[in-house]
Amino acid sequence: MIDGGTSDAGSAARGLLRDPFGLGGTTDERMHLASVVRVMRRNFLSWKRFYRASLVSALGDPLLFLFGIGWGLGRFVGDIDGVPYAQFVASGIVASSVMNVATFETTFSTFARMREQRTYEAIRATPVSLTEIMGGDVLWACCKCLLTATVMTLVLWIAGLLRSPWSIALPFAGFLVGVPFGAVGMCVTSRAQSWDYFTYYFTFGVSLMFYFSGIFFPLSSMPGGLQAVAWSLPLAHGVAITRALALGTPGPMVLLHAGVLALYGVVAFRLAVRWMHRRLVV
Amino acid sequence: MPVEPQPSAAARTAAAASPDEVVVAARGVTKRFGSREVVCGIDFDVPRRACVGFLGPNGAGKTTTIRMITCQSPLGGGEIRVFGLPVGPRSERAIKRRLGIVPQDENLDPDLSVLVNLLVYASYFDVPRAIAVRRADELLQLFALADRRDARIDTLSGGMKRRLSIARALIHEPELVVLDEPTTGLDPQARHLVWEKLRELRRRGTTMLLTTHYMEEAAQLCDLILIVDAGRVIAEGTPRELVRRYAGREVFEVFPPFDAALRDRCAPLASRVEQTADALRLYLDEDRAAEPLFAALAGHEFLHRAANLEDVFLHLTKRDLRD
């Protein structure tokens, strides 16, 4: 997703000024929300058949990780900024598990729909535009994030790891955190020639963010340069939001973080639309 | 879908003359991929209520042309009007709304049941759910899939999947149905069932555009055939016209052994002679009688049959062997 992107990024930024929500399709008309929702609904109907397996994998990993690290390691770490370690990690894991859900959806699942099942081709034969299909995929990824975050919130609440009534907003934060990752995943997919291609993004993008976005230790404990890198990536902002909600410290900064996530989402989606058109509309 | 009376041949010709009744009009259409020109200036009309077939070998540019007509691939050059609208980004949505597309390779939704495949597809066309359910049931009945209504896609045979693809393309009652090789890869029974269904659509007056490399398919289904080779239309007409014009009325196929003397004896009696390793073919036009040839060929093993599209096709494409 990085190669040769400078001019695209430039024109995407210019387009952003004209059309801040990225709703302008490249076909005859603007993006129709109704079409986007129909594609999302198609994804939901297809997911319904496998939802148990899907939920188990989306929740099992982060929860095992959380209880293993949070409670196991927590005993040696003690408190961070006056917060028990398990609570500290739990508040960040919500964001990272949502990142995983959105990323898997718009990389592997979208790639399968595009290449193996040729669902994209089937829908492109209808009045639904390619941009709307992509929008539907991202919206569906965000809905899955909402669902994942809801279930996680419940589990963490039962486990006593949430300490603020603001936690009730965690599911919506999950939806929002899904936006940039859904859109960035689309960018990767629009460039992917094979399944192997995703490995690069998972290692140098997803894993990197997982370890360096303040989930396991406060970003302030890292050297200044690394902190700047961390804040330039979306997950740090996601963690900042979920942590503020879970621990009960949301301030005006939360809006800034939300703004960064939305900006990431809009720019990445526009780039993905360009690249996907270049790839499929030939 | 309302059952409409079959238009007479005269009505079809009259319809073709009126500009409102031309569903697709293509002029000087070209397309290149890199330096390779795959469509090199194609002109044709699809009259309303007609079934027009692109007949040609693999790689002739049929699918590429179809994809440009259906707004799935940008127009390379020239002009295509579909329902009077020029294809292009501005009218893409308006055109697709009125088109039913059956792709060459099946792309049904494997995670959804037969019925839900139809309903979800209908939703992309804004068909209200109650109407979609009613039409889906009618179409499943028509395509002999009613008992598989709730089946998963991967439990269907190839022929069933193809019929479902056609049903899916009809769910929004399109004005033009475009079928890219509708029976390629099907076994003979499945193929005949698909043909039967397509003939039924034709009886109802559905306008169809199809591609095929099966002569028999073109002969069975099409009112008008365009023979396409290497990106150009090399001949055009009704199946009967094409056969009369390029192959004649009847053919004598003489099997080996035969010698040059026999050929020289028969040549003046035929309109055209063609010799290959496996046979000597003698073509007869309308104005030639068959009796003298029967006499000349006495004692040889031969087949006397009506000329067909295959003769036309092989004659026009010079019996090349291609991949």
Tab-separated table of C-alpha atoms in Angstrom, chain B residues 172-281:
chain	number	residue	atom	x	y	z
B	172	HIS	CA	-35.794	-7.079	-12.105
B	173	GLU	CA	-37.521	-7.682	-15.474
B	174	PRO	CA	-34.732	-6.232	-17.592
B	175	GLU	CA	-35.330	-4.911	-21.089
B	176	LEU	CA	-32.217	-6.623	-22.396
B	177	VAL	CA	-30.673	-9.877	-21.218
B	178	VAL	CA	-27.015	-10.384	-22.050
B	179	LEU	CA	-25.683	-13.927	-21.845
B	180	ASP	CA	-21.992	-14.680	-22.195
B	181	GLU	CA	-21.629	-18.277	-23.381
B	182	PRO	CA	-24.758	-19.518	-21.618
B	183	THR	CA	-24.080	-23.236	-22.080
B	184	THR	CA	-20.304	-23.524	-22.129
B	185	GLY	CA	-19.180	-26.320	-19.837
B	186	LEU	CA	-22.605	-27.969	-19.547
B	187	ASP	CA	-23.338	-31.561	-20.469
B	188	PRO	CA	-25.749	-32.159	-23.405
B	189	GLN	CA	-28.850	-32.656	-21.249
B	190	ALA	CA	-28.194	-29.545	-19.203
B	191	ARG	CA	-27.489	-27.609	-22.388
B	192	HIS	CA	-30.780	-28.623	-23.967
B	193	LEU	CA	-32.661	-27.630	-20.842
B	194	VAL	CA	-31.018	-24.186	-20.874
B	195	TRP	CA	-31.877	-23.824	-24.569
B	196	GLU	CA	-35.459	-24.750	-23.865
B	197	LYS	CA	-35.657	-22.020	-21.217
B	198	LEU	CA	-34.013	-19.441	-23.458
B	199	ARG	CA	-36.439	-20.282	-26.262
B	200	GLU	CA	-39.246	-19.766	-23.762
B	201	LEU	CA	-37.860	-16.296	-22.998
B	202	ARG	CA	-37.635	-15.589	-26.696
B	203	ARG	CA	-41.282	-16.568	-27.116
B	204	ARG	CA	-42.139	-14.066	-24.420
B	205	GLY	CA	-40.421	-11.363	-26.446
B	206	THR	CA	-37.365	-10.843	-24.233
B	207	THR	CA	-34.572	-9.064	-26.082
B	208	MET	CA	-31.405	-11.130	-25.816
B	209	LEU	CA	-27.791	-10.726	-26.784
B	210	LEU	CA	-25.643	-13.802	-26.387
B	211	THR	CA	-22.184	-14.989	-27.245
B	212	THR	CA	-21.365	-18.528	-28.115
B	213	HIS	CA	-18.876	-20.653	-29.934
B	214	TYR	CA	-21.424	-23.402	-30.523
B	215	MET	CA	-22.910	-23.222	-34.016
B	216	GLU	CA	-25.875	-25.254	-32.936
B	217	GLU	CA	-26.623	-22.861	-30.115
B	218	ALA	CA	-26.553	-19.888	-32.452
B	219	ALA	CA	-28.739	-21.701	-34.971
B	220	GLN	CA	-31.228	-22.798	-32.311
B	221	LEU	CA	-31.646	-19.517	-30.480
B	222	CYS	CA	-30.733	-16.526	-32.614
B	223	ASP	CA	-32.770	-14.405	-35.006
B	224	LEU	CA	-29.642	-12.625	-36.084
B	225	ILE	CA	-26.054	-13.849	-35.964
B	226	LEU	CA	-22.855	-11.862	-36.138
B	227	ILE	CA	-19.845	-13.969	-36.879
B	228	VAL	CA	-16.901	-12.431	-35.077
B	229	ASP	CA	-13.280	-13.253	-35.654
B	230	ALA	CA	-10.135	-11.468	-34.491
B	231	GLY	CA	-12.095	-8.469	-33.217
B	232	ARG	CA	-14.166	-7.900	-36.375
B	233	VAL	CA	-17.625	-8.846	-37.581
B	234	ILE	CA	-16.927	-10.919	-40.666
B	235	ALA	CA	-20.508	-11.823	-41.546
B	236	GLU	CA	-23.982	-10.967	-40.385
B	237	GLY	CA	-27.480	-12.238	-41.061
B	238	THR	CA	-30.194	-14.653	-40.008
B	239	PRO	CA	-28.960	-18.223	-39.635
B	240	ARG	CA	-30.701	-19.180	-42.870
B	241	GLU	CA	-29.281	-16.233	-44.817
B	242	LEU	CA	-25.779	-16.951	-43.625
B	243	VAL	CA	-25.977	-20.583	-44.594
B	244	ARG	CA	-27.407	-19.738	-48.015
B	245	ARG	CA	-24.879	-17.015	-48.660
B	246	TYR	CA	-21.712	-18.688	-47.468
B	247	ALA	CA	-22.355	-22.418	-47.661
B	248	GLY	CA	-25.214	-22.908	-50.090
B	249	ARG	CA	-28.103	-25.305	-49.800
B	250	GLU	CA	-26.577	-28.700	-49.386
B	251	VAL	CA	-23.271	-30.446	-49.026
B	252	PHE	CA	-21.820	-33.727	-50.209
B	253	GLU	CA	-19.071	-34.907	-47.925
B	254	VAL	CA	-17.015	-37.583	-49.648
B	255	PHE	CA	-14.851	-39.761	-47.438
B	256	PRO	CA	-11.497	-41.246	-48.426
B	257	PRO	CA	-10.360	-42.905	-50.532
B	258	PHE	CA	-10.919	-40.437	-53.342
B	259	ASP	CA	-8.565	-39.217	-56.021
B	260	ALA	CA	-7.935	-36.072	-58.026
B	261	ALA	CA	-9.848	-37.518	-60.931
B	262	LEU	CA	-13.001	-37.779	-58.848
B	263	ARG	CA	-12.540	-34.239	-57.660
B	264	ASP	CA	-12.098	-32.928	-61.181
B	265	ARG	CA	-15.167	-34.834	-62.274
B	266	CYS	CA	-17.307	-33.412	-59.465
B	267	ALA	CA	-15.986	-29.855	-59.381
B	268	PRO	CA	-18.013	-28.557	-62.362
B	269	LEU	CA	-21.176	-29.989	-60.758
B	270	ALA	CA	-20.682	-28.128	-57.442
B	271	SER	CA	-20.681	-24.440	-56.603
B	272	ARG	CA	-17.621	-24.776	-54.446
B	273	VAL	CA	-15.173	-27.529	-53.583
B	274	GLU	CA	-13.108	-27.874	-50.494
B	275	GLN	CA	-10.645	-30.635	-49.778
B	276	THR	CA	-9.162	-31.527	-46.418
B	277	ALA	CA	-7.386	-34.619	-45.217
B	278	ASP	CA	-10.557	-36.147	-43.846
B	279	ALA	CA	-13.054	-35.283	-46.570
B	280	LEU	CA	-13.835	-33.750	-49.918
B	281	ARG	CA	-16.710	-31.299	-49.525
